[in-house]
Amino acid sequence: PNPATCDRRYSSPFSSSSFKIFFSRKSSGGAASSSGGKMSDSSDPISGWMRKFVADQKPELKPWLRCDGTGKYSYIEVSVKGARHNNEDAAYADGKLFCVFDGHGGKHASSLLKTKLAEMFYETVKDSDEAAIVRGTPPTVVSAIDSAFTRSQQAMPSEMPLAHSGSTAVCCWVQGQSPSNVTVYASCLGDSKALLFDSETGAIPSVQIRTWDAEMNSLAGEGERSLARAETNCHNLTGGLVLGRDGVPTAMDKDPTGVGFREYKLLKERHKFSASRRPYNISNMPGEERWRVLDVEPTRALGHKLKREQPLQHPEIHEWPVSNPEKELLMLSCDGFFSKEAFQTPDRVTKFLSDPEGYCSDPALFEGTCLLALLQRLKEAHTLPDPRNVSMAQLFDKIHDVVFGKLSDDTWTSAYDSAYQYLKTFAREKPVPNIRTAPAKTLLAACYLAVLMVSDDNVSVSVIFLDGQKRFNGTRMEMGEVP
């Protein structure tokens, strides 16, 4: 692909006449809040002012919430459209299998995966009992996940315009031999994210894991063993190529794990790139880099049936033992949390969830964000508040005051104001909620904080309680607009 012909919506975010901000859209320590004791099992997690807030939103701004205690593992699912015109995300959950799909180029691929991937998975494991599904080399569940992705790709349409759409995916199977013996099989295809985290501290644990990846010819076996964080890799490129003395690429910029360069080499081998074919950055948003070598951004995705050069289509699959199911939660999300560096890392998301008030008093709150980089370009960084010197509600007020007048898009301004109104009320609750005391409220607050920090993407996330306790009176409650 020629960088000069890439989507014009990736051009400058500035208007020379008005300095209005156009955040380009993707085409394709305060005192810690109380969290003592066990996590809340509230029978009505969408109550009071939160219910009224959702009911009062215009249809195009309504968030989607589902709190489900009917399956083996209870979960909460949240999605907000954010600054996009449409919500192209989708999710699936049945109490054991959990998926989040981040669509691009239209909704069709993610909508198809919402039903097709689970259908294909269960066709493979239907004759396996609870114990047999994790036996074998590789375990049956691993083969079933990889097969489900492959067969789902085969089911994608090949006629336009439906063949234009694609989707990344995270899909997790939770295996519980007993309440204290829980294992997660987490798969990722693209730049969405799955991880485990401590609900009290937000820490992502390091565990002894096994990894399978058909793209790396490691699917048929016992898995590659390592000590690593319980977090899936993002399948995308991180920077330009680093060349050796002979001019041959040896690494990639801003790629501490080596995954970005690994993905580039896989694509180069698959599509036989010429020596001159190099990744290029499609964004000139201050503080943001988005690198491509194909004409889609993730190096792995499903759909795009008519593209001459398709992304890789096998997931990377991990086995994560859960050391403390009473405290640890499983989170699956699209990349909307990280758009425009709204949350710079997954740890920042989980730290907000565990202690919103503490997170919002961190002096490093704005560091690494596109919001700060843009204001520095405009010589207005001084207008951002010092998080140590304001309350959580005041912080949200001041961010809103700095940003709102600079937005240049009606869809943006309405979504931004909706997020601000929710966060303003959330911050005034005493004590401030967290993922243990009010999980639905806090999860929605995290999505809206991404919007307030100028993420320009859909934001969708599911959190799964791994303790096996029945929540929400063993019922399912839903509210808002289904994405």
CSV table of C-alpha atoms in Angstrom, one decimal:
chain,number,residue,atom,x,y,z
A,1,PRO,CA,0.0,0.0,0.0
A,2,ASN,CA,1.1,3.5,-0.8
A,3,PRO,CA,1.1,5.8,2.3
A,4,ALA,CA,0.2,8.7,0.0
A,5,THR,CA,-3.1,7.0,-0.9
A,6,CYS,CA,-4.2,6.0,2.6
A,7,ASP,CA,-7.5,7.1,4.0
A,8,ARG,CA,-7.7,10.9,4.1
A,9,ARG,CA,-9.3,10.8,7.5
A,10,TYR,CA,-5.9,10.2,8.9
A,11,SER,CA,-4.7,13.6,7.9
A,12,SER,CA,-3.9,16.5,10.2
A,13,PRO,CA,-6.2,16.7,13.3
A,14,PHE,CA,-5.9,20.5,13.2
A,15,SER,CA,-7.9,23.1,11.5
A,16,SER,CA,-5.6,26.0,10.6
A,17,SER,CA,-8.4,28.5,10.7
A,18,SER,CA,-9.9,27.7,14.1
A,19,PHE,CA,-7.5,25.2,15.8
A,20,LYS,CA,-10.6,22.9,16.3
A,21,ILE,CA,-9.5,19.4,17.1
A,22,PHE,CA,-10.6,16.6,14.8
A,23,PHE,CA,-9.6,13.4,16.5
A,24,SER,CA,-9.3,11.1,13.5
A,25,ARG,CA,-11.4,8.0,13.5
A,26,LYS,CA,-10.2,4.6,12.5
A,27,SER,CA,-11.5,3.6,9.1
A,28,SER,CA,-11.6,-0.1,8.9
A,29,GLY,CA,-2.7,9.7,45.8
A,30,GLY,CA,-6.2,10.1,46.8
A,31,ALA,CA,-7.5,7.8,49.4
A,32,ALA,CA,-8.3,4.4,48.1
A,33,SER,CA,-12.0,3.6,47.9
A,34,SER,CA,-13.3,0.9,50.3
A,35,SER,CA,-13.1,-2.6,48.8
A,36,GLY,CA,-13.0,-4.7,52.0
A,37,GLY,CA,-14.4,-8.2,52.1
A,38,LYS,CA,-15.8,-10.2,49.3
A,39,MET,CA,-16.9,-8.6,46.0
A,40,SER,CA,-20.4,-7.3,45.8
A,41,ASP,CA,-23.1,-9.7,44.6
A,42,SER,CA,-25.7,-7.0,44.4
A,43,SER,CA,-29.0,-8.3,43.1
A,44,ASP,CA,-29.7,-5.0,41.3
A,45,PRO,CA,-26.4,-3.7,39.9
A,46,ILE,CA,-28.1,-1.2,37.5
A,47,SER,CA,-30.0,0.8,40.0
A,48,GLY,CA,-30.7,4.4,41.2
A,49,TRP,CA,-29.1,7.2,39.3
A,50,MET,CA,-27.3,4.9,36.9
A,51,ARG,CA,-30.6,3.4,35.6
A,52,LYS,CA,-32.0,7.0,35.2
A,53,PHE,CA,-28.9,8.1,33.4
A,54,VAL,CA,-29.2,5.3,30.8
A,55,ALA,CA,-32.9,5.8,30.4
A,56,ASP,CA,-32.4,9.6,29.8
A,57,GLN,CA,-29.9,9.2,27.0
A,58,LYS,CA,-30.9,9.6,23.4
A,59,PRO,CA,-31.1,6.2,21.6
A,60,GLU,CA,-27.8,6.8,19.7
A,61,LEU,CA,-26.0,7.6,23.0
A,62,LYS,CA,-27.4,4.8,25.2
A,63,PRO,CA,-24.7,2.5,26.6
A,64,TRP,CA,-25.2,-1.3,26.6
A,65,LEU,CA,-25.1,-3.1,29.9
A,66,ARG,CA,-25.7,-6.8,30.7
A,67,CYS,CA,-25.2,-8.3,34.2
A,68,ASP,CA,-25.6,-12.1,34.0
A,69,GLY,CA,-25.6,-14.6,36.9
A,70,THR,CA,-27.4,-17.4,35.0
A,71,GLY,CA,-24.2,-19.4,34.0
A,72,LYS,CA,-21.3,-21.0,35.8
A,73,TYR,CA,-19.4,-17.8,35.9
A,74,SER,CA,-21.2,-14.5,36.4
A,75,TYR,CA,-20.1,-11.5,34.2
A,76,ILE,CA,-20.8,-7.9,33.3
A,77,GLU,CA,-20.7,-6.7,29.7
A,78,VAL,CA,-20.6,-3.0,28.8
A,79,SER,CA,-20.3,-1.2,25.5
A,80,VAL,CA,-20.4,2.5,24.5
A,81,LYS,CA,-20.5,3.9,21.0
A,82,GLY,CA,-18.3,6.8,21.9
A,83,ALA,CA,-17.3,9.2,19.2
A,84,ARG,CA,-18.1,6.9,16.3
A,85,HIS,CA,-21.3,7.2,14.2
A,86,ASN,CA,-22.0,3.5,14.8
A,87,ASN,CA,-21.0,0.8,17.3
A,88,GLU,CA,-19.2,-2.0,15.3
A,89,ASP,CA,-18.3,-4.1,18.4
A,90,ALA,CA,-20.1,-7.3,19.5
A,91,ALA,CA,-19.8,-9.7,22.3
A,92,TYR,CA,-20.7,-13.3,23.2
A,93,ALA,CA,-21.0,-14.9,26.7
A,94,ASP,CA,-22.7,-18.0,28.1
A,95,GLY,CA,-21.1,-18.4,31.5
A,96,LYS,CA,-18.0,-20.4,30.3
A,97,LEU,CA,-17.1,-19.1,26.9
A,98,PHE,CA,-16.6,-15.3,26.6
A,99,CYS,CA,-15.8,-13.3,23.5
A,100,VAL,CA,-15.4,-9.6,22.5
A,101,PHE,CA,-15.3,-8.7,18.8
A,102,ASP,CA,-14.0,-5.4,17.5
A,103,GLY,CA,-15.4,-4.8,14.1
A,104,HIS,CA,-13.9,-2.5,11.4
A,105,GLY,CA,-15.1,-1.5,8.0
A,106,GLY,CA,-18.7,-2.2,9.0
A,107,LYS,CA,-20.6,-4.4,11.5
A,108,HIS,CA,-21.1,-7.5,9.5
A,109,ALA,CA,-17.9,-9.5,10.5
A,110,SER,CA,-18.3,-8.9,14.2
A,111,SER,CA,-22.0,-9.7,14.1
A,112,LEU,CA,-21.4,-12.9,12.3
A,113,LEU,CA,-18.7,-13.9,14.8
A,114,LYS,CA,-21.0,-13.2,17.7
A,115,THR,CA,-22.9,-16.4,16.8
A,116,LYS,CA,-20.6,-18.3,14.4
A,117,LEU,CA,-17.5,-18.6,16.6
A,118,ALA,CA,-19.3,-20.1,19.6
A,119,GLU,CA,-21.2,-22.4,17.3
A,120,MET,CA,-18.0,-23.7,15.7
A,121,PHE,CA,-16.3,-24.1,19.1
A,122,TYR,CA,-19.1,-26.2,20.6
A,123,GLU,CA,-19.4,-28.4,17.5
A,124,THR,CA,-15.8,-29.5,18.2
A,125,VAL,CA,-16.1,-30.0,21.9
A,126,LYS,CA,-19.7,-31.4,22.1
A,127,ASP,CA,-18.6,-34.9,22.9
A,128,SER,CA,-16.0,-33.8,25.6
A,129,ASP,CA,-16.9,-33.8,29.3
A,130,GLU,CA,-15.6,-31.2,31.8
A,131,ALA,CA,-12.3,-33.0,32.3
A,132,ALA,CA,-11.7,-34.3,28.8
A,133,ILE,CA,-11.8,-30.8,27.2
A,134,VAL,CA,-8.5,-29.9,28.8
A,135,ARG,CA,-6.7,-33.2,28.0
A,136,GLY,CA,-4.7,-34.0,24.9
A,137,THR,CA,-1.7,-32.6,23.1
A,138,PRO,CA,-2.7,-29.9,22.6
A,139,PRO,CA,-5.7,-29.8,24.9
A,140,THR,CA,-9.0,-30.3,23.1
A,141,VAL,CA,-10.1,-26.8,24.1
A,142,VAL,CA,-7.0,-25.3,22.3
A,143,SER,CA,-7.7,-27.2,19.1
A,144,ALA,CA,-11.3,-26.2,19.3
A,145,ILE,CA,-10.6,-22.5,19.7
A,146,ASP,CA,-8.2,-22.5,16.7
A,147,SER,CA,-10.6,-24.4,14.6
A,148,ALA,CA,-13.5,-22.1,15.5
A,149,PHE,CA,-11.5,-19.1,14.2
A,150,THR,CA,-10.5,-20.9,11.0
A,151,ARG,CA,-14.0,-22.1,10.2
A,152,SER,CA,-15.5,-18.7,11.1
A,153,GLN,CA,-13.3,-17.2,8.5
A,154,GLN,CA,-14.5,-19.7,5.9
A,155,ALA,CA,-18.1,-18.6,6.7
A,156,MET,CA,-17.3,-14.9,6.1
A,157,PRO,CA,-19.1,-13.5,3.0
A,158,SER,CA,-17.1,-13.0,-0.2
A,159,GLU,CA,-19.4,-10.5,-1.9
A,160,MET,CA,-19.2,-6.8,-1.6
A,161,PRO,CA,-20.0,-4.7,0.4
A,162,LEU,CA,-20.1,-7.3,3.2
A,163,ALA,CA,-16.7,-8.7,2.3
A,164,HIS,CA,-15.2,-5.3,3.1
A,165,SER,CA,-15.7,-5.7,6.9
A,166,GLY,CA,-13.4,-7.4,9.3
A,167,SER,CA,-13.0,-8.0,13.0
A,168,THR,CA,-10.4,-8.7,15.7
A,169,ALA,CA,-11.4,-11.0,18.5
A,170,VAL,CA,-10.6,-12.2,22.0
A,171,CYS,CA,-12.1,-15.4,23.2
A,172,CYS,CA,-11.7,-17.1,26.6
A,173,TRP,CA,-12.8,-20.4,28.0
A,174,VAL,CA,-13.0,-20.7,31.8
A,175,GLN,CA,-12.3,-24.1,33.1
A,176,GLY,CA,-13.2,-24.7,36.8
A,177,GLN,CA,-12.4,-28.1,38.2
A,178,SER,CA,-13.3,-26.7,41.7
A,179,PRO,CA,-13.9,-23.2,43.2
A,180,SER,CA,-10.2,-23.0,44.0
A,181,ASN,CA,-8.9,-24.6,40.8
A,182,VAL,CA,-9.6,-22.4,37.8
A,183,THR,CA,-7.8,-22.1,34.5
A,184,VAL,CA,-8.4,-19.7,31.7
A,185,TYR,CA,-7.7,-20.5,28.1
A,186,ALA,CA,-7.4,-17.1,26.4
A,187,SER,CA,-7.1,-16.5,22.7
A,188,CYS,CA,-6.5,-13.3,20.8
A,189,LEU,CA,-6.5,-12.4,17.2
A,190,GLY,CA,-5.6,-8.8,16.5
A,191,ASP,CA,-5.3,-5.8,18.9
A,192,SER,CA,-8.1,-6.5,21.3
A,193,LYS,CA,-7.1,-7.6,24.9
A,194,ALA,CA,-7.7,-10.3,27.5
A,195,LEU,CA,-6.1,-10.4,30.9
A,196,LEU,CA,-6.3,-11.4,34.5
A,197,PHE,CA,-6.1,-8.8,37.2
A,198,ASP,CA,-6.3,-8.4,41.0
A,199,SER,CA,-9.5,-6.7,41.9
A,200,GLU,CA,-8.0,-5.0,44.9
A,201,THR,CA,-4.8,-3.7,43.5
A,202,GLY,CA,-5.3,-3.7,39.7
A,203,ALA,CA,-2.1,-5.7,39.3
A,204,ILE,CA,-1.8,-8.1,36.3
A,205,PRO,CA,-0.2,-11.3,37.7
A,206,SER,CA,2.8,-13.1,36.3
A,207,VAL,CA,2.1,-16.8,36.0
A,208,GLN,CA,3.5,-20.0,34.4
A,209,ILE,CA,1.8,-20.1,31.1
A,210,ARG,CA,1.6,-22.3,28.0
A,211,THR,CA,1.2,-20.8,24.6
A,212,TRP,CA,0.0,-22.3,21.2
A,213,ASP,CA,0.1,-20.4,17.9
A,214,ALA,CA,-0.6,-22.0,14.5
A,215,GLU,CA,1.1,-19.0,12.8
A,216,MET,CA,4.3,-19.9,14.7
A,217,ASN,CA,3.9,-23.7,13.9
A,218,SER,CA,3.4,-24.4,17.6
A,219,LEU,CA,-0.2,-25.5,17.7
A,220,ALA,CA,0.5,-29.3,17.7
A,221,GLY,CA,2.2,-29.9,21.0
A,222,GLU,CA,2.3,-29.3,24.7
A,223,GLY,CA,2.7,-25.5,24.2
A,224,GLU,CA,5.6,-23.2,24.8
A,225,ARG,CA,6.1,-22.7,28.5
A,226,SER,CA,7.1,-19.4,30.1
A,227,LEU,CA,6.7,-17.2,33.1
A,228,ALA,CA,4.7,-14.2,31.8
A,229,ARG,CA,2.0,-11.8,32.6
A,230,ALA,CA,-1.5,-13.1,32.2
A,231,GLU,CA,-2.2,-10.8,29.3
A,232,THR,CA,-2.7,-11.5,25.6
A,233,ASN,CA,-0.3,-9.9,23.0
A,234,CYS,CA,-1.5,-7.2,20.7
A,235,HIS,CA,-1.0,-8.2,17.1
A,236,ASN,CA,0.0,-5.0,15.4
A,237,LEU,CA,3.2,-3.2,14.3
A,238,THR,CA,4.8,-0.9,16.8
A,239,GLY,CA,7.2,1.2,14.7
A,240,GLY,CA,9.7,1.4,12.0
A,241,LEU,CA,12.2,-1.3,11.2
A,242,VAL,CA,15.7,-1.3,12.8
A,243,LEU,CA,18.2,-2.3,10.2
A,244,GLY,CA,21.5,-4.2,10.7
A,245,ARG,CA,24.8,-3.2,9.1
A,246,ASP,CA,23.8,-5.3,6.0
A,247,GLY,CA,20.6,-3.4,5.6
A,248,VAL,CA,18.5,-6.4,6.8
A,249,PRO,CA,15.8,-5.7,9.4
A,250,THR,CA,16.7,-7.0,12.8
A,251,ALA,CA,14.1,-5.5,15.1
A,252,MET,CA,11.3,-2.9,15.3
A,253,ASP,CA,11.1,0.4,17.1
A,254,LYS,CA,9.1,0.6,20.4
A,255,ASP,CA,8.8,-3.2,20.5
A,256,PRO,CA,10.0,-4.4,23.9
A,257,THR,CA,8.4,-7.8,23.7
A,258,GLY,CA,9.4,-8.4,20.1
A,259,VAL,CA,5.8,-9.2,19.1
A,260,GLY,CA,5.6,-6.4,16.6
A,261,PHE,CA,8.7,-7.6,14.7
A,262,ARG,CA,7.5,-11.2,14.9
A,263,GLU,CA,4.2,-10.2,13.3
A,264,TYR,CA,6.0,-8.2,10.5
A,265,LYS,CA,8.2,-11.3,9.7
A,266,LEU,CA,5.1,-13.5,9.6
A,267,LEU,CA,3.4,-11.2,7.1
A,268,LYS,CA,6.5,-10.7,5.1
A,269,GLU,CA,6.9,-14.5,4.7
A,270,ARG,CA,3.2,-15.0,4.0
A,271,HIS,CA,2.9,-12.3,1.3
A,272,LYS,CA,6.5,-12.3,0.0
A,273,PHE,CA,7.1,-8.7,0.6
A,274,SER,CA,9.9,-7.0,-1.4
A,275,ALA,CA,12.9,-5.7,0.5
A,276,SER,CA,11.7,-2.2,0.0
A,277,ARG,CA,8.3,-2.9,1.6
A,278,ARG,CA,8.4,-1.2,5.1
A,279,PRO,CA,5.8,-0.4,7.7
A,280,TYR,CA,4.5,3.2,7.7
A,281,ASN,CA,2.7,5.4,10.2
A,282,ILE,CA,-0.8,6.5,9.2
A,283,SER,CA,-1.4,9.0,12.0
A,284,ASN,CA,-0.1,12.5,12.5
A,285,MET,CA,-2.0,12.9,15.7
A,286,PRO,CA,0.5,14.2,18.3
A,287,GLY,CA,1.5,11.5,20.7
A,288,GLU,CA,0.1,8.7,18.5
A,289,GLU,CA,1.7,6.2,16.1
A,290,ARG,CA,-0.3,3.7,14.1
A,291,TRP,CA,1.8,1.5,11.9
A,292,ARG,CA,0.7,-0.6,8.9
A,293,VAL,CA,2.3,-2.8,6.3
A,294,LEU,CA,-1.1,-4.1,4.9
A,295,ASP,CA,-4.1,-1.8,4.2
A,296,VAL,CA,-5.6,-2.8,7.5
A,297,GLU,CA,-4.0,-2.1,10.9
A,298,PRO,CA,-4.1,-5.3,12.9
A,299,THR,CA,-1.7,-7.9,11.7
A,300,ARG,CA,-4.4,-10.6,12.5
A,301,ALA,CA,-8.1,-10.3,11.8
A,302,LEU,CA,-11.0,-12.2,10.4
A,303,GLY,CA,-13.1,-11.1,7.4
A,304,HIS,CA,-11.7,-9.1,4.5
A,305,LYS,CA,-12.3,-12.0,2.2
A,306,LEU,CA,-11.6,-10.2,-1.1
A,307,LYS,CA,-8.4,-8.5,0.0
A,308,ARG,CA,-5.4,-9.7,-2.0
A,309,GLU,CA,-3.2,-9.5,1.1
A,310,GLN,CA,-5.2,-10.7,4.1
A,311,PRO,CA,-4.2,-10.5,7.7
A,312,LEU,CA,-3.1,-13.6,9.6
A,313,GLN,CA,-6.1,-15.6,10.7
A,314,HIS,CA,-5.0,-18.0,13.5
A,315,PRO,CA,-5.2,-16.8,17.2
A,316,GLU,CA,-2.5,-16.9,19.7
A,317,ILE,CA,-3.8,-19.1,22.6
A,318,HIS,CA,-2.6,-19.0,26.3
A,319,GLU,CA,-3.3,-21.2,29.3
A,320,TRP,CA,-3.4,-19.1,32.5
A,321,PRO,CA,-3.8,-20.7,36.0
A,322,VAL,CA,-5.8,-18.5,38.3
A,323,SER,CA,-4.0,-18.3,41.7
A,324,ASN,CA,-6.8,-16.6,43.7
A,325,PRO,CA,-10.3,-16.9,42.1
A,326,GLU,CA,-11.9,-14.9,44.9
A,327,LYS,CA,-9.8,-11.8,44.1
A,328,GLU,CA,-8.8,-12.2,40.4
A,329,LEU,CA,-11.1,-11.1,37.6
A,330,LEU,CA,-10.9,-11.9,33.8
A,331,MET,CA,-11.3,-8.9,31.5
A,332,LEU,CA,-11.8,-8.9,27.7
A,333,SER,CA,-11.9,-5.6,25.8
A,334,CYS,CA,-11.6,-4.1,22.4
A,335,ASP,CA,-8.8,-1.6,21.8
A,336,GLY,CA,-11.1,1.4,22.5
A,337,PHE,CA,-9.5,1.9,25.9
A,338,PHE,CA,-6.2,2.6,24.3
A,339,SER,CA,-7.3,4.7,21.3
A,340,LYS,CA,-5.4,8.1,21.4
A,341,GLU,CA,-3.6,6.6,24.4
A,342,ALA,CA,-6.6,7.4,26.6
A,343,PHE,CA,-5.3,4.7,28.9
A,344,GLN,CA,-1.6,4.3,28.1
A,345,THR,CA,-1.4,0.6,29.1
A,346,PRO,CA,-3.8,-2.2,30.3
A,347,ASP,CA,-2.4,-1.7,33.8
A,348,ARG,CA,-3.9,1.8,33.8
A,349,VAL,CA,-7.4,0.4,33.0
A,350,THR,CA,-7.2,-2.2,35.8
A,351,LYS,CA,-5.8,0.3,38.3
A,352,PHE,CA,-8.8,2.6,37.6
A,353,LEU,CA,-11.2,-0.3,38.1
A,354,SER,CA,-9.7,-1.3,41.4
A,355,ASP,CA,-9.4,2.3,42.8
A,356,PRO,CA,-10.9,5.0,40.6
A,357,GLU,CA,-10.3,7.8,43.1
A,358,GLY,CA,-6.6,6.8,43.6
A,359,TYR,CA,-6.1,6.6,39.9
A,360,CYS,CA,-7.5,10.0,39.3
A,361,SER,CA,-5.2,11.6,41.8
A,362,ASP,CA,-2.0,10.2,40.1
A,363,PRO,CA,0.3,13.0,39.0
A,364,ALA,CA,1.2,10.9,36.0
A,365,LEU,CA,-2.4,10.7,34.9
A,366,PHE,CA,-1.9,12.6,31.6
A,367,GLU,CA,1.6,11.4,30.8
A,368,GLY,CA,1.8,9.6,27.5
A,369,THR,CA,-1.7,10.6,26.3
A,370,CYS,CA,-2.5,12.2,23.0
A,371,LEU,CA,-4.5,14.8,25.0
A,372,LEU,CA,-1.4,16.1,26.7
A,373,ALA,CA,0.7,15.9,23.4
A,374,LEU,CA,-1.9,17.8,21.5
A,375,LEU,CA,-2.2,20.5,24.2
A,376,GLN,CA,1.6,20.8,24.3
A,377,ARG,CA,1.5,21.3,20.5
A,378,LEU,CA,-1.1,24.1,21.1
A,379,LYS,CA,1.0,25.5,24.0
A,380,GLU,CA,-2.0,24.9,26.3
A,381,ALA,CA,-0.7,22.0,28.5
A,382,HIS,CA,-0.8,24.4,31.5
A,383,THR,CA,-4.6,24.3,31.2
A,384,LEU,CA,-4.8,20.7,32.4
A,385,PRO,CA,-5.3,20.4,36.2
A,386,ASP,CA,-2.8,18.8,38.6
A,387,PRO,CA,-4.6,15.6,39.7
A,388,ARG,CA,-3.1,15.9,43.1
A,389,ASN,CA,-4.8,19.3,43.8
A,390,VAL,CA,-8.4,18.6,42.8
A,391,SER,CA,-11.1,16.2,43.7
A,392,MET,CA,-12.2,13.5,41.2
A,393,ALA,CA,-15.3,15.5,40.3
A,394,GLN,CA,-13.2,18.7,39.8
A,395,LEU,CA,-10.8,16.7,37.6
A,396,PHE,CA,-13.5,15.7,35.3
A,397,ASP,CA,-14.9,19.2,35.2
A,398,LYS,CA,-11.6,20.7,34.3
A,399,ILE,CA,-10.8,18.1,31.6
A,400,HIS,CA,-14.2,18.7,30.0
A,401,ASP,CA,-13.6,22.5,30.1
A,402,VAL,CA,-10.3,22.1,28.3
A,403,VAL,CA,-11.4,19.7,25.6
A,404,PHE,CA,-15.1,20.4,24.8
A,405,GLY,CA,-14.7,23.7,23.0
A,406,LYS,CA,-12.0,22.2,20.8
A,407,LEU,CA,-14.1,19.3,19.4
A,408,SER,CA,-15.1,19.8,15.8
A,409,ASP,CA,-17.7,17.1,15.3
A,410,ASP,CA,-21.3,17.0,16.5
A,411,THR,CA,-21.2,13.2,17.0
A,412,TRP,CA,-18.1,13.8,19.1
A,413,THR,CA,-19.5,16.6,21.2
A,414,SER,CA,-22.7,14.7,22.1
A,415,ALA,CA,-20.8,11.6,23.0
A,416,TYR,CA,-18.2,13.6,25.0
A,417,ASP,CA,-20.9,15.4,27.0
A,418,SER,CA,-22.7,12.2,27.8
A,419,ALA,CA,-19.5,10.6,29.1
A,420,TYR,CA,-18.8,13.7,31.2
A,421,GLN,CA,-22.3,13.8,32.8
A,422,TYR,CA,-22.0,10.1,33.9
A,423,LEU,CA,-18.5,10.6,35.3
A,424,LYS,CA,-19.5,13.7,37.2
A,425,THR,CA,-22.2,11.8,39.0
A,426,PHE,CA,-20.0,8.8,39.5
A,427,ALA,CA,-17.3,10.9,41.2
A,428,ARG,CA,-19.7,12.4,43.7
A,429,GLU,CA,-20.8,9.1,45.2
A,430,LYS,CA,-19.4,8.5,48.6
A,431,PRO,CA,-17.5,6.3,48.9
A,432,VAL,CA,-16.5,6.3,45.3
A,433,PRO,CA,-17.5,2.9,43.7
A,434,ASN,CA,-14.9,0.4,42.5
A,435,ILE,CA,-15.0,-2.9,40.7
A,436,ARG,CA,-15.5,-4.8,43.9
A,437,THR,CA,-18.3,-2.7,45.4
A,438,ALA,CA,-20.2,-1.6,42.3
A,439,PRO,CA,-18.8,-3.4,39.3
A,440,ALA,CA,-21.3,-2.3,36.7
A,441,LYS,CA,-21.1,1.4,37.6
A,442,THR,CA,-17.3,1.2,37.7
A,443,LEU,CA,-16.9,-0.6,34.4
A,444,LEU,CA,-19.1,1.9,32.6
A,445,ALA,CA,-17.1,4.7,34.2
A,446,ALA,CA,-13.9,3.3,32.8
A,447,CYS,CA,-15.4,3.3,29.3
A,448,TYR,CA,-16.6,6.9,29.7
A,449,LEU,CA,-13.2,7.9,31.1
A,450,ALA,CA,-11.6,6.7,27.9
A,451,VAL,CA,-14.0,8.9,25.9
A,452,LEU,CA,-13.3,11.9,28.2
A,453,MET,CA,-9.6,11.3,27.6
A,454,VAL,CA,-10.4,11.6,23.8
A,455,SER,CA,-10.5,7.9,22.7
A,456,ASP,CA,-12.3,8.1,19.4
A,457,ASP,CA,-13.3,4.5,19.2
A,458,ASN,CA,-16.1,2.2,20.4
A,459,VAL,CA,-15.3,1.0,23.9
A,460,SER,CA,-16.5,-2.5,24.8
A,461,VAL,CA,-15.5,-4.7,27.7
A,462,SER,CA,-16.5,-7.8,29.7
A,463,VAL,CA,-15.5,-8.7,33.2
A,464,ILE,CA,-15.9,-12.2,34.5
A,465,PHE,CA,-16.0,-13.2,38.2
A,466,LEU,CA,-13.9,-16.3,38.6
A,467,ASP,CA,-15.0,-17.3,42.1
A,468,GLY,CA,-18.1,-19.2,40.7
A,469,GLN,CA,-20.5,-17.3,43.0
A,470,LYS,CA,-24.0,-16.7,41.7
A,471,ARG,CA,-24.5,-13.0,41.4
A,472,PHE,CA,-27.5,-10.8,40.5
A,473,ASN,CA,-29.8,-13.4,42.1
A,474,GLY,CA,-29.0,-15.8,39.4
A,475,THR,CA,-30.7,-13.7,36.8
A,476,ARG,CA,-29.8,-11.7,33.7
A,477,MET,CA,-30.4,-8.0,33.6
A,478,GLU,CA,-30.0,-5.8,30.4
A,479,MET,CA,-30.3,-2.2,29.7
A,480,GLY,CA,-29.5,0.2,26.8
A,481,GLU,CA,-28.8,-0.3,23.2
A,482,VAL,CA,-27.4,-3.7,22.0
A,483,PRO,CA,-24.3,-3.0,19.9
